[in-house]
Amino acid sequence: MSSPVVYRTIREQIVEQLRNEVLSGEIAEGESLREQKLAARFGVSRGPIRDALLQLTQEGLLSAEPNRGVRVCGGPSLAIQPLVVETRRRIERFALETIFDRITAEDQRSLDEVLARFKTACERGDMKEVVERDLALHRWIVERVGDADLTAMWLQVIVRMRLRYTRHKSLLDSYREHKRIVDAVRKRDRAAALAALEANIV
Amino acid sequence: MSSPVVYRTIREQIVEQLRNEVLSGEIAEGESLREQKLAARFGVSRGPIRDALLQLTQEGLLSAEPNRGVRVCGGPSLAIQPLVVETRRRIERFALETIFDRITAEDQRSLDEVLARFKTACERGDMKEVVERDLALHRWIVERVGDADLTAMWLQVIVRMRLRYTRHKSLLDSYREHKRIVDAVRKRDRAAALAALEANIV
DNA sequence: CGATTGTAAATTGTTGACAATCTACAATCG
DNA sequence: CGATTGTAGATTGTCAACAATTTACAATCG
C-alpha cells in the first residue's frame, strides 16, 4: 500500500495529472479542455488524451457533450451535500467495521505512514496536498475491505463532497482528528475509532 | 422524458447495446470482451469500441486491466448489499422529498406512462424489460431533481444492487408496489409516497 | 438593423496502421 | 521431466490522417 505508484499506460499518468489540476482548482471551473492542446502539452497523441478525459468525465470531474468537448464541472452540488456527507459516513463506517478485526501490524504501519504524510502536508499548508493526503487515509480504509464495488461507490461520493477545512482553527486540527482515528485503531478501540471517523466527516 | 432517444455518436449506441447485454446476462460474467471482435461485429473501428468499453468499465459493469482487455464483472458484491440498499433508499428518498412539491400535471403523466410500461413488462414476464422499466421509474424520480451529481451517485449505486424479484409471488406484485408510489404522489400524500418508495427498495 | 446564409478555422469522432505487450505453445536445457 | 527460452499470433495502446460537427465572423437579405 505504501509502494510507489507504477504507471502502466500514458492514460493513467494523464488522468492523475489532470485530476489533481482540477481538484486543486488549477484548472478553473467551467474551463474547456481541448484535446489537441492537451496532446501538444503532454507530447502524446489525442488517443490517450481522449481516454483520460472520458475517464475523468465518468468520475464526475468533467462534463462532456458530443462534438463540443469537455468542461470542468462546477464544483460539487451544494444542494446534496447533506446527503453526500451522510452517504460517505456510512460507507466509511461500514468499511472500518468490516476491516477492524483484521488490521495487521503492517496495516498499522501503513496507516501511520499515510498519517505522517498528511501531517507533513498540514504543516506545509499546501492545500492541494492536504486534500490529497486527507483523502488517502480514508481511501486506505475503504480499499482495505478489498471490495471493488465499495471502493467505486466511495469514489463517486468523494468527488461530490465539498471538504471544509474552514471549520478548523488550523490544518493541524484536521491532522489531530485523523490521528484520533489511527490511534483508536491501534488501541483496538472500535467504538472510539468509529466515533472519530464520523466526527471527521462533516 | 418520454421522447425518443436520439444518438449523437456511435459510442453511445454501443454503450447502450453492451450495457443491456451485460445486465441481461447475455454476455456471461467473467467473459472477455475483445475490441477487434466487437469492432467487426458492430462494423466500426476500434476507437468507439474502446470508448464504450472504457465507459462501461467506469460504470462498474466491466473490469479492465492494462494490455489485458476487459472482462464482465461478477455481479454486484454480495457483501455490501445492505449498504447498497440503504444508500439507494436514502438517495431516492432525498430525491422524492426534493421534488414532491413541484410535481406538475405533466410530471404525473410521465410517471403514469413509465408505470404503464412497467406493468406491460411485468405482464409479459420479460425479466430484462422488467428490470429496465423498474429502474426507469426510479431513475425518473432521481433525474427530476435536476442535479447531475445526484443522478451520477444514484447510477453508481444502482449498478451495484442485486434486485430481488423472488420476494414477490408474481411480478405484478412489484408493479403494485410501484403503483402505490405513483398513486401516493398523485394524491399528494408525501408520507405514503415515501413509505411506498422505501418499501419497494429491499 | 436584426435575421439569415455562407465560409473558414477549430475541434471532435472515427478510421486504419504501427508499436508494444500478452498469451500459448514448441524447443531446448539442466 | 520441470524450468526456461524463443517464436508466432492475438490483442491492446498509441499515432496520424480523414470525416463530421461546431464555432466565429463576414456578407447578404428583407
Tab-separated table of C-alpha atoms (C1' of nucleotides) in Angstrom:
chain	number	residue	atom	x	y	z
A	1	MET	CA	0.000	0.000	0.000
A	2	SER	CA	2.947	2.284	0.562
A	3	SER	CA	4.719	1.051	-2.556
A	4	PRO	CA	5.493	3.604	-5.236
A	5	VAL	CA	2.959	4.070	-7.980
A	6	VAL	CA	3.871	2.328	-11.221
A	7	TYR	CA	2.146	3.585	-14.322
A	8	ARG	CA	1.250	1.073	-16.966
A	9	THR	CA	-0.152	3.439	-19.568
A	10	ILE	CA	0.138	7.019	-20.671
A	11	ARG	CA	-3.508	7.461	-19.922
A	12	GLU	CA	-3.069	6.681	-16.246
A	13	GLN	CA	-0.478	9.391	-15.921
A	14	ILE	CA	-2.591	11.944	-17.687
A	15	VAL	CA	-5.669	11.051	-15.657
A	16	GLU	CA	-3.792	11.600	-12.445
A	17	GLN	CA	-2.230	14.856	-13.557
A	18	LEU	CA	-5.472	16.327	-14.837
A	19	ARG	CA	-7.435	15.085	-11.849
A	20	ASN	CA	-5.053	16.862	-9.495
A	21	GLU	CA	-5.217	20.028	-11.553
A	22	VAL	CA	-8.993	20.029	-11.485
A	23	LEU	CA	-9.295	19.198	-7.781
A	24	SER	CA	-6.750	21.823	-6.817
A	25	GLY	CA	-8.510	24.464	-8.850
A	26	GLU	CA	-5.504	24.932	-11.115
A	27	ILE	CA	-7.892	24.415	-13.986
A	28	ALA	CA	-10.849	26.630	-13.275
A	29	GLU	CA	-14.452	25.554	-13.127
A	30	GLY	CA	-16.184	25.943	-16.429
A	31	GLU	CA	-12.954	25.883	-18.388
A	32	SER	CA	-12.918	23.866	-21.618
A	33	LEU	CA	-10.250	21.249	-22.104
A	34	ARG	CA	-9.034	20.880	-25.680
A	35	GLU	CA	-7.811	17.505	-26.804
A	36	GLN	CA	-5.348	18.875	-29.301
A	37	LYS	CA	-3.870	21.389	-26.893
A	38	LEU	CA	-3.514	18.807	-24.181
A	39	ALA	CA	-1.974	16.382	-26.653
A	40	ALA	CA	0.597	19.011	-27.578
A	41	ARG	CA	1.190	19.843	-23.934
A	42	PHE	CA	1.773	16.259	-22.884
A	43	GLY	CA	3.593	15.378	-26.093
A	44	VAL	CA	1.334	12.453	-26.956
A	45	SER	CA	-1.381	11.688	-29.479
A	46	ARG	CA	-5.008	12.543	-28.917
A	47	GLY	CA	-5.925	8.921	-28.229
A	48	PRO	CA	-4.845	8.667	-24.626
A	49	ILE	CA	-5.992	12.224	-24.008
A	50	ARG	CA	-9.479	11.278	-25.113
A	51	ASP	CA	-9.351	8.230	-22.870
A	52	ALA	CA	-8.251	10.305	-19.917
A	53	LEU	CA	-10.925	12.912	-20.488
A	54	LEU	CA	-13.555	10.244	-20.797
A	55	GLN	CA	-12.447	8.638	-17.572
A	56	LEU	CA	-12.487	11.918	-15.680
A	57	THR	CA	-15.875	12.679	-17.159
A	58	GLN	CA	-17.187	9.393	-15.806
A	59	GLU	CA	-15.578	10.156	-12.481
A	60	GLY	CA	-17.666	13.284	-12.316
A	61	LEU	CA	-14.930	15.909	-12.534
A	62	LEU	CA	-15.612	16.872	-16.135
A	63	SER	CA	-18.753	17.341	-18.134
A	64	ALA	CA	-18.844	16.255	-21.763
A	65	GLU	CA	-21.158	16.869	-24.691
A	66	PRO	CA	-20.846	15.181	-28.092
A	67	ASN	CA	-18.836	17.221	-30.570
A	68	ARG	CA	-18.438	20.063	-28.138
A	69	GLY	CA	-15.599	18.964	-25.949
A	70	VAL	CA	-15.470	18.756	-22.185
A	71	ARG	CA	-15.624	21.312	-19.434
A	72	VAL	CA	-14.565	21.290	-15.836
A	73	CYS	CA	-17.676	20.835	-13.760
A	74	GLY	CA	-18.768	23.483	-11.375
A	75	GLY	CA	-17.776	22.072	-8.005
A	76	PRO	CA	-19.885	19.540	-6.186
A	77	SER	CA	-23.543	20.323	-5.894
A	78	LEU	CA	-24.339	22.323	-2.766
A	79	ALA	CA	-27.887	21.113	-2.606
A	80	ILE	CA	-26.994	17.497	-1.978
A	81	GLN	CA	-24.141	17.993	0.478
A	82	PRO	CA	-26.052	16.679	3.496
A	83	LEU	CA	-26.820	13.508	1.563
A	84	VAL	CA	-23.217	13.241	0.352
A	85	VAL	CA	-21.840	13.653	3.849
A	86	GLU	CA	-24.192	11.097	5.273
A	87	THR	CA	-23.510	8.623	2.484
A	88	ARG	CA	-19.789	8.987	2.859
A	89	ARG	CA	-20.061	8.475	6.603
A	90	ARG	CA	-21.971	5.278	6.183
A	91	ILE	CA	-19.647	3.896	3.573
A	92	GLU	CA	-16.550	4.591	5.614
A	93	ARG	CA	-18.148	3.388	8.804
A	94	PHE	CA	-19.074	0.179	7.040
A	95	ALA	CA	-15.514	-0.158	5.777
A	96	LEU	CA	-13.891	0.434	9.136
A	97	GLU	CA	-16.204	-2.007	10.858
A	98	THR	CA	-15.511	-4.589	8.200
A	99	ILE	CA	-11.737	-4.382	8.469
A	100	PHE	CA	-11.437	-3.682	12.150
A	101	ASP	CA	-10.764	-7.212	13.308
A	102	ARG	CA	-8.290	-7.884	10.536
A	103	ILE	CA	-5.907	-4.995	10.873
A	104	THR	CA	-2.349	-6.345	10.857
A	105	ALA	CA	0.860	-4.813	12.147
A	106	GLU	CA	1.724	-3.991	8.590
A	107	ASP	CA	-1.626	-2.308	8.163
A	108	GLN	CA	-0.910	-0.216	11.208
A	109	ARG	CA	2.430	0.802	9.740
A	110	SER	CA	0.739	1.801	6.519
A	111	LEU	CA	-1.777	3.882	8.408
A	112	ASP	CA	0.953	5.567	10.382
A	113	GLU	CA	2.798	6.346	7.207
A	114	VAL	CA	-0.228	7.774	5.455
A	115	LEU	CA	-0.949	9.809	8.568
A	116	ALA	CA	2.615	11.121	8.724
A	117	ARG	CA	2.345	12.306	5.154
A	118	PHE	CA	-0.864	14.050	5.993
A	119	LYS	CA	0.799	15.752	8.944
A	120	THR	CA	3.604	16.991	6.736
A	121	ALA	CA	1.093	18.352	4.247
A	122	CYS	CA	-0.779	20.174	7.001
A	123	GLU	CA	2.434	21.680	8.337
A	124	ARG	CA	3.327	22.893	4.871
A	125	GLY	CA	-0.135	24.313	4.390
A	126	ASP	CA	-0.184	23.158	0.794
A	127	MET	CA	-3.938	22.755	0.307
A	128	LYS	CA	-3.597	20.595	-2.755
A	129	GLU	CA	-1.508	18.118	-0.879
A	130	VAL	CA	-3.624	18.385	2.250
A	131	VAL	CA	-6.691	17.311	0.304
A	132	GLU	CA	-4.774	14.537	-1.366
A	133	ARG	CA	-3.344	13.153	1.849
A	134	ASP	CA	-6.585	13.568	3.762
A	135	LEU	CA	-8.436	11.501	1.204
A	136	ALA	CA	-5.588	8.996	1.004
A	137	LEU	CA	-6.185	7.957	4.595
A	138	HIS	CA	-9.889	7.500	4.086
A	139	ARG	CA	-9.271	5.721	0.826
A	140	TRP	CA	-6.880	3.367	2.571
A	141	ILE	CA	-9.637	2.321	4.938
A	142	VAL	CA	-12.148	1.756	2.162
A	143	GLU	CA	-9.746	-0.091	-0.095
A	144	ARG	CA	-8.602	-2.338	2.731
A	145	VAL	CA	-12.016	-4.013	2.562
A	146	GLY	CA	-10.931	-5.372	-0.810
A	147	ASP	CA	-14.287	-4.898	-2.493
A	148	ALA	CA	-14.063	-3.058	-5.812
A	149	ASP	CA	-17.724	-2.128	-5.716
A	150	LEU	CA	-17.346	-0.475	-2.353
A	151	THR	CA	-14.314	1.495	-3.487
A	152	ALA	CA	-16.055	2.623	-6.646
A	153	MET	CA	-19.122	3.827	-4.765
A	154	TRP	CA	-16.932	5.686	-2.311
A	155	LEU	CA	-15.041	7.387	-5.129
A	156	GLN	CA	-18.263	8.581	-6.697
A	157	VAL	CA	-19.287	10.074	-3.394
A	158	ILE	CA	-15.976	11.637	-2.512
A	159	VAL	CA	-15.708	13.684	-5.708
A	160	ARG	CA	-19.056	15.190	-4.865
A	161	MET	CA	-18.120	16.261	-1.400
A	162	ARG	CA	-17.136	19.763	-0.510
A	163	LEU	CA	-14.371	19.410	2.008
A	164	ARG	CA	-14.487	22.004	4.729
A	165	TYR	CA	-11.198	22.850	6.337
A	166	THR	CA	-12.555	26.229	7.430
A	167	ARG	CA	-14.083	24.549	10.445
A	168	HIS	CA	-10.582	24.199	11.889
A	169	LYS	CA	-8.505	26.881	13.528
A	170	SER	CA	-5.507	25.254	11.952
A	171	LEU	CA	-4.922	22.462	9.496
A	172	LEU	CA	-3.243	20.585	12.300
A	173	ASP	CA	-6.684	20.281	13.856
A	174	SER	CA	-7.597	18.181	10.882
A	175	TYR	CA	-4.440	16.145	11.355
A	176	ARG	CA	-5.381	15.589	15.007
A	177	GLU	CA	-8.801	14.343	14.033
A	178	HIS	CA	-7.214	11.801	11.744
A	179	LYS	CA	-4.691	10.850	14.367
A	180	ARG	CA	-7.547	10.089	16.703
A	181	ILE	CA	-8.833	7.574	14.197
A	182	VAL	CA	-5.468	5.897	13.716
A	183	ASP	CA	-4.732	5.840	17.438
A	184	ALA	CA	-8.072	4.276	18.235
A	185	VAL	CA	-7.400	1.602	15.653
A	186	ARG	CA	-4.024	0.961	17.271
A	187	LYS	CA	-5.682	0.607	20.672
A	188	ARG	CA	-8.257	-1.728	19.204
A	189	ASP	CA	-10.982	0.580	20.454
A	190	ARG	CA	-13.691	0.075	17.865
A	191	ALA	CA	-16.215	2.499	19.250
A	192	ALA	CA	-13.651	5.271	19.541
A	193	ALA	CA	-12.354	4.653	16.039
A	194	LEU	CA	-15.821	4.790	14.545
A	195	ALA	CA	-16.714	7.891	16.504
A	196	ALA	CA	-13.515	9.631	15.460
A	197	LEU	CA	-14.073	8.683	11.856
A	198	GLU	CA	-17.577	10.053	11.808
A	199	ALA	CA	-16.572	13.200	13.648
A	200	ASN	CA	-14.097	13.858	10.855
A	201	ILE	CA	-16.638	13.608	8.086
A	202	VAL	CA	-18.705	16.766	8.244
B	1	MET	CA	-38.842	12.390	-20.666
B	2	SER	CA	-40.876	10.137	-22.928
B	3	SER	CA	-39.250	11.490	-26.067
B	4	PRO	CA	-37.423	9.011	-28.274
B	5	VAL	CA	-33.733	8.559	-27.739
B	6	VAL	CA	-31.525	10.293	-30.289
B	7	TYR	CA	-27.964	9.038	-30.547
B	8	ARG	CA	-25.276	11.556	-31.284
B	9	THR	CA	-22.329	9.189	-31.510
B	10	ILE	CA	-21.560	5.604	-32.367
B	11	ARG	CA	-20.173	5.152	-28.908
B	12	GLU	CA	-23.483	5.941	-27.257
B	13	GLN	CA	-25.182	3.232	-29.238
B	14	ILE	CA	-22.539	0.674	-28.460
B	15	VAL	CA	-22.564	1.562	-24.770
B	16	GLU	CA	-26.267	1.012	-24.576
B	17	GLN	CA	-26.206	-2.252	-26.507
B	18	LEU	CA	-23.350	-3.714	-24.497
B	19	ARG	CA	-24.769	-2.485	-21.210
B	20	ASN	CA	-28.029	-4.263	-21.923
B	21	GLU	CA	-26.220	-7.437	-22.913
B	22	VAL	CA	-24.207	-7.425	-19.717
B	23	LEU	CA	-27.133	-6.607	-17.447
B	24	SER	CA	-29.332	-9.221	-19.037
B	25	GLY	CA	-26.674	-11.888	-18.686
B	26	GLU	CA	-26.435	-12.336	-22.428
B	27	ILE	CA	-22.724	-11.808	-22.026
B	28	ALA	CA	-21.709	-14.030	-19.154
B	29	GLU	CA	-19.856	-12.963	-16.058
B	30	GLY	CA	-16.133	-13.361	-16.425
B	31	GLU	CA	-16.269	-13.294	-20.201
B	32	SER	CA	-13.606	-11.266	-22.007
B	33	LEU	CA	-14.661	-8.632	-24.489
B	34	ARG	CA	-12.358	-8.265	-27.477
B	35	GLU	CA	-12.072	-4.888	-29.126
B	36	GLN	CA	-11.339	-6.272	-32.556
B	37	LYS	CA	-14.159	-8.762	-32.469
B	38	LEU	CA	-16.625	-6.186	-31.266
B	39	ALA	CA	-15.395	-3.761	-33.923
B	40	ALA	CA	-16.040	-6.395	-36.572
B	41	ARG	CA	-19.405	-7.236	-35.056
B	42	PHE	CA	-20.609	-3.638	-34.953
B	43	GLY	CA	-18.941	-2.746	-38.241
B	44	VAL	CA	-16.988	0.188	-36.811
B	45	SER	CA	-13.378	0.928	-35.962
B	46	ARG	CA	-11.847	0.061	-32.624
B	47	GLY	CA	-11.919	3.686	-31.449
B	48	PRO	CA	-15.539	3.952	-30.379
B	49	ILE	CA	-15.412	0.380	-29.097
B	50	ARG	CA	-12.579	1.341	-26.800
B	51	ASP	CA	-14.516	4.380	-25.669
B	52	ALA	CA	-17.599	2.301	-24.961
B	53	LEU	CA	-15.634	-0.310	-23.051
B	54	LEU	CA	-13.936	2.379	-21.021
B	55	GLN	CA	-17.244	3.981	-20.166
B	56	LEU	CA	-18.796	0.699	-19.091
B	57	THR	CA	-15.701	-0.050	-17.081
B	58	GLN	CA	-16.126	3.230	-15.244
B	59	GLU	CA	-19.786	2.452	-14.761
B	60	GLY	CA	-18.779	-0.677	-12.922
B	61	LEU	CA	-20.077	-3.301	-15.309
B	62	LEU	CA	-16.692	-4.258	-16.723
B	63	SER	CA	-13.297	-4.743	-15.202
B	64	ALA	CA	-10.229	-3.631	-17.120
B	65	GLU	CA	-6.518	-4.254	-16.814
B	66	PRO	CA	-3.844	-2.544	-18.951
B	67	ASN	CA	-2.893	-4.574	-22.004
B	68	ARG	CA	-5.117	-7.425	-21.000
B	69	GLY	CA	-8.549	-6.335	-22.153
B	70	VAL	CA	-11.746	-6.136	-20.178
B	71	ARG	CA	-13.946	-8.713	-18.534
B	72	VAL	CA	-17.534	-8.687	-17.440
B	73	CYS	CA	-17.567	-8.229	-13.697
B	74	GLY	CA	-19.015	-10.885	-11.472
B	75	GLY	CA	-22.352	-9.392	-10.426
B	76	PRO	CA	-22.646	-6.850	-7.659
B	77	SER	CA	-20.806	-7.613	-4.482
B	78	LEU	CA	-22.931	-9.606	-2.050
B	79	ALA	CA	-21.056	-8.416	0.975
B	80	ILE	CA	-22.068	-4.812	0.594
B	81	GLN	CA	-25.725	-5.296	-0.353
B	82	PRO	CA	-27.117	-3.987	2.932
B	83	LEU	CA	-25.091	-0.811	2.446
B	84	VAL	CA	-26.137	-0.548	-1.189
B	85	VAL	CA	-29.803	-0.948	-0.325
B	86	GLU	CA	-29.612	1.614	2.422
B	87	THR	CA	-27.719	4.067	0.257
B	88	ARG	CA	-30.163	3.725	-2.560
B	89	ARG	CA	-33.078	4.245	-0.223
B	90	ARG	CA	-31.611	7.430	1.114
B	91	ILE	CA	-30.825	8.810	-2.300
B	92	GLU	CA	-34.269	8.101	-3.653
B	93	ARG	CA	-35.965	9.326	-0.533
B	94	PHE	CA	-33.977	12.534	-0.786
B	95	ALA	CA	-34.987	12.853	-4.429
B	96	LEU	CA	-38.686	12.269	-3.842
B	97	GLU	CA	-38.762	14.737	-0.964
B	98	THR	CA	-36.970	17.316	-3.051
B	99	ILE	CA	-39.339	17.105	-5.986
B	100	PHE	CA	-42.551	16.396	-4.140
B	101	ASP	CA	-43.869	19.928	-4.037
B	102	ARG	CA	-43.015	20.585	-7.649
B	103	ILE	CA	-44.648	17.693	-9.403
B	104	THR	CA	-46.661	19.059	-12.339
B	105	ALA	CA	-49.551	17.534	-14.239
B	106	GLU	CA	-47.117	16.710	-16.975
B	107	ASP	CA	-44.865	15.010	-14.462
B	108	GLN	CA	-47.782	12.912	-13.309
B	109	ARG	CA	-48.486	11.916	-16.904
B	110	SER	CA	-44.864	10.913	-17.348
B	111	LEU	CA	-44.984	8.832	-14.193
B	112	ASP	CA	-48.178	7.158	-15.319
B	113	GLU	CA	-46.607	6.380	-18.633
B	114	VAL	CA	-43.443	4.935	-17.137
B	115	LEU	CA	-45.588	2.904	-14.765
B	116	ALA	CA	-47.765	1.600	-17.623
B	117	ARG	CA	-44.663	0.431	-19.427
B	118	PHE	CA	-43.527	-1.326	-16.298
B	119	LYS	CA	-46.910	-3.033	-15.975
B	120	THR	CA	-46.689	-4.271	-19.532
B	121	ALA	CA	-43.228	-5.648	-18.893
B	122	CYS	CA	-44.416	-7.469	-15.778
B	123	GLU	CA	-47.343	-8.958	-17.657
B	124	ARG	CA	-45.005	-10.168	-20.359
B	125	GLY	CA	-42.632	-11.602	-17.790
B	126	ASP	CA	-39.635	-10.470	-19.778
B	127	MET	CA	-37.112	-10.064	-16.985
B	128	LYS	CA	-34.796	-7.906	-18.994
B	129	GLU	CA	-37.525	-5.422	-19.685
B	130	VAL	CA	-38.891	-5.692	-16.152
B	131	VAL	CA	-35.571	-4.605	-14.745
B	132	GLU	CA	-35.268	-1.851	-17.273
B	133	ARG	CA	-38.729	-0.459	-16.633
B	134	ASP	CA	-38.438	-0.867	-12.881
B	135	LEU	CA	-35.301	1.211	-12.829
B	136	ALA	CA	-36.753	3.705	-15.284
B	137	LEU	CA	-39.359	4.750	-12.756
B	138	HIS	CA	-36.818	5.221	-10.002
B	139	ARG	CA	-34.498	6.991	-12.366
B	140	TRP	CA	-37.281	9.361	-13.344
B	141	ILE	CA	-37.664	10.385	-9.736
B	142	VAL	CA	-33.960	10.951	-9.243
B	143	GLU	CA	-33.465	12.808	-12.504
B	144	ARG	CA	-36.434	15.038	-11.809
B	145	VAL	CA	-34.345	16.708	-9.137
B	146	GLY	CA	-32.204	18.068	-11.950
B	147	ASP	CA	-28.903	17.590	-10.151
B	148	ALA	CA	-26.300	15.769	-12.221
B	149	ASP	CA	-24.296	14.817	-9.148
B	150	LEU	CA	-27.271	13.165	-7.552
B	151	THR	CA	-28.080	11.206	-10.684
B	152	ALA	CA	-24.476	10.077	-11.054
B	153	MET	CA	-24.273	8.872	-7.484
B	154	TRP	CA	-27.540	7.004	-7.873
B	155	LEU	CA	-26.310	5.312	-11.045
B	156	GLN	CA	-23.174	4.124	-9.302
B	157	VAL	CA	-25.300	2.626	-6.557
B	158	ILE	CA	-27.911	1.069	-8.770
B	159	VAL	CA	-25.447	-0.990	-10.809
B	160	ARG	CA	-24.215	-2.496	-7.590
B	161	MET	CA	-27.604	-3.564	-6.380
B	162	ARG	CA	-28.898	-7.068	-6.670
B	163	LEU	CA	-32.566	-6.707	-7.482
B	164	ARG	CA	-34.718	-9.296	-5.820
B	165	TYR	CA	-37.930	-10.149	-7.604
B	166	THR	CA	-38.080	-13.531	-5.870
B	167	ARG	CA	-39.683	-11.849	-2.872
B	168	HIS	CA	-42.843	-11.476	-4.942
B	169	LYS	CA	-45.370	-14.142	-5.695
B	170	SER	CA	-45.808	-12.534	-9.064
B	171	LEU	CA	-44.107	-9.731	-10.958
B	172	LEU	CA	-47.355	-7.864	-10.733
B	173	ASP	CA	-46.683	-7.547	-7.026
B	174	SER	CA	-43.710	-5.453	-7.974
B	175	TYR	CA	-45.897	-3.421	-10.288
B	176	ARG	CA	-48.349	-2.866	-7.441
B	177	GLU	CA	-45.598	-1.611	-5.194
B	178	HIS	CA	-44.615	0.921	-7.821
B	179	LYS	CA	-48.226	1.862	-8.396
B	180	ARG	CA	-48.512	2.654	-4.710
B	181	ILE	CA	-45.717	5.165	-5.090
B	182	VAL	CA	-47.225	6.823	-8.137
B	183	ASP	CA	-50.733	6.889	-6.613
B	184	ALA	CA	-49.464	8.449	-3.407
B	185	VAL	CA	-47.729	11.138	-5.443
B	186	ARG	CA	-50.973	11.767	-7.297
B	187	LYS	CA	-52.846	12.116	-4.002
B	188	ARG	CA	-50.132	14.446	-2.723
B	189	ASP	CA	-49.634	12.142	0.232
B	190	ARG	CA	-45.953	12.652	0.990
B	191	ALA	CA	-45.649	10.215	3.865
B	192	ALA	CA	-47.363	7.452	1.923
B	193	ALA	CA	-45.216	8.075	-1.140
B	194	LEU	CA	-42.009	7.929	0.855
B	195	ALA	CA	-43.120	4.823	2.705
B	196	ALA	CA	-44.105	3.097	-0.525
B	197	LEU	CA	-40.810	4.042	-2.133
B	198	GLU	CA	-38.761	2.660	0.732
B	199	ALA	CA	-40.866	-0.487	0.948
B	200	ASN	CA	-40.004	-1.147	-2.661
B	201	ILE	CA	-36.260	-0.892	-2.165
B	202	VAL	CA	-35.225	-4.035	-0.399
C	1	DC	C1'	-30.560	46.926	-38.287
C	2	DG	C1'	-31.771	42.230	-36.994
C	3	DA	C1'	-32.062	37.768	-39.200
C	4	DT	C1'	-30.193	34.554	-42.278
C	5	DT	C1'	-26.707	32.448	-45.082
C	6	DG	C1'	-22.048	31.290	-46.351
C	7	DT	C1'	-17.268	30.328	-45.316
C	8	DA	C1'	-13.084	29.275	-42.943
C	9	DA	C1'	-10.969	27.616	-38.935
C	10	DA	C1'	-11.129	24.881	-34.823
C	11	DT	C1'	-12.370	20.829	-32.768
C	12	DT	C1'	-14.257	16.254	-32.029
C	13	DG	C1'	-15.406	11.468	-33.790
C	14	DT	C1'	-13.739	7.768	-36.361
C	15	DT	C1'	-10.541	5.098	-39.094
C	16	DG	C1'	-6.585	2.303	-40.248
C	17	DA	C1'	-1.775	1.415	-39.314
C	18	DC	C1'	2.180	0.683	-36.415
C	19	DA	C1'	4.348	-0.237	-31.838
C	20	DA	C1'	4.134	-2.571	-27.520
C	21	DT	C1'	2.522	-6.203	-24.643
C	22	DC	C1'	0.455	-10.542	-23.633
C	23	DT	C1'	-0.669	-15.440	-24.453
C	24	DA	C1'	0.036	-20.016	-25.988
C	25	DC	C1'	2.877	-23.411	-27.469
C	26	DA	C1'	7.106	-25.618	-29.104
C	27	DA	C1'	12.010	-26.344	-28.456
C	28	DT	C1'	15.864	-26.601	-25.522
C	29	DC	C1'	18.303	-27.069	-21.219
C	30	DG	C1'	19.707	-28.992	-16.763
D	1	DC	C1'	10.551	-34.132	-16.556
D	2	DG	C1'	10.135	-29.414	-14.832
D	3	DA	C1'	12.059	-24.943	-15.868
D	4	DT	C1'	13.496	-21.711	-19.172
D	5	DT	C1'	13.777	-19.582	-23.632
D	6	DG	C1'	12.168	-18.474	-28.202
D	7	DT	C1'	8.580	-17.608	-31.568
D	8	DA	C1'	4.247	-16.617	-33.695
D	9	DG	C1'	-0.214	-14.930	-33.274
D	10	DA	C1'	-3.576	-12.224	-30.761
D	11	DT	C1'	-4.606	-8.153	-28.647
D	12	DT	C1'	-4.160	-3.588	-26.644
D	13	DG	C1'	-2.067	1.223	-26.635
D	14	DT	C1'	-0.834	4.893	-29.419
D	15	DC	C1'	-0.321	7.546	-33.557
D	16	DA	C1'	-1.530	10.302	-37.608
D	17	DA	C1'	-4.956	11.251	-41.027
D	18	DC	C1'	-9.573	11.951	-42.711
D	19	DA	C1'	-14.602	12.856	-41.964
D	20	DA	C1'	-18.072	15.210	-39.432
D	21	DT	C1'	-19.588	18.839	-36.478
D	22	DT	C1'	-19.270	23.206	-34.192
D	23	DT	C1'	-17.890	27.965	-33.712
D	24	DA	C1'	-16.972	32.577	-35.116
D	25	DC	C1'	-17.300	36.065	-38.237
D	26	DA	C1'	-18.326	38.329	-42.620
D	27	DA	C1'	-21.625	39.117	-46.285
D	28	DT	C1'	-26.242	39.409	-47.809
D	29	DC	C1'	-31.179	39.890	-47.377
D	30	DG	C1'	-35.640	41.879	-46.023
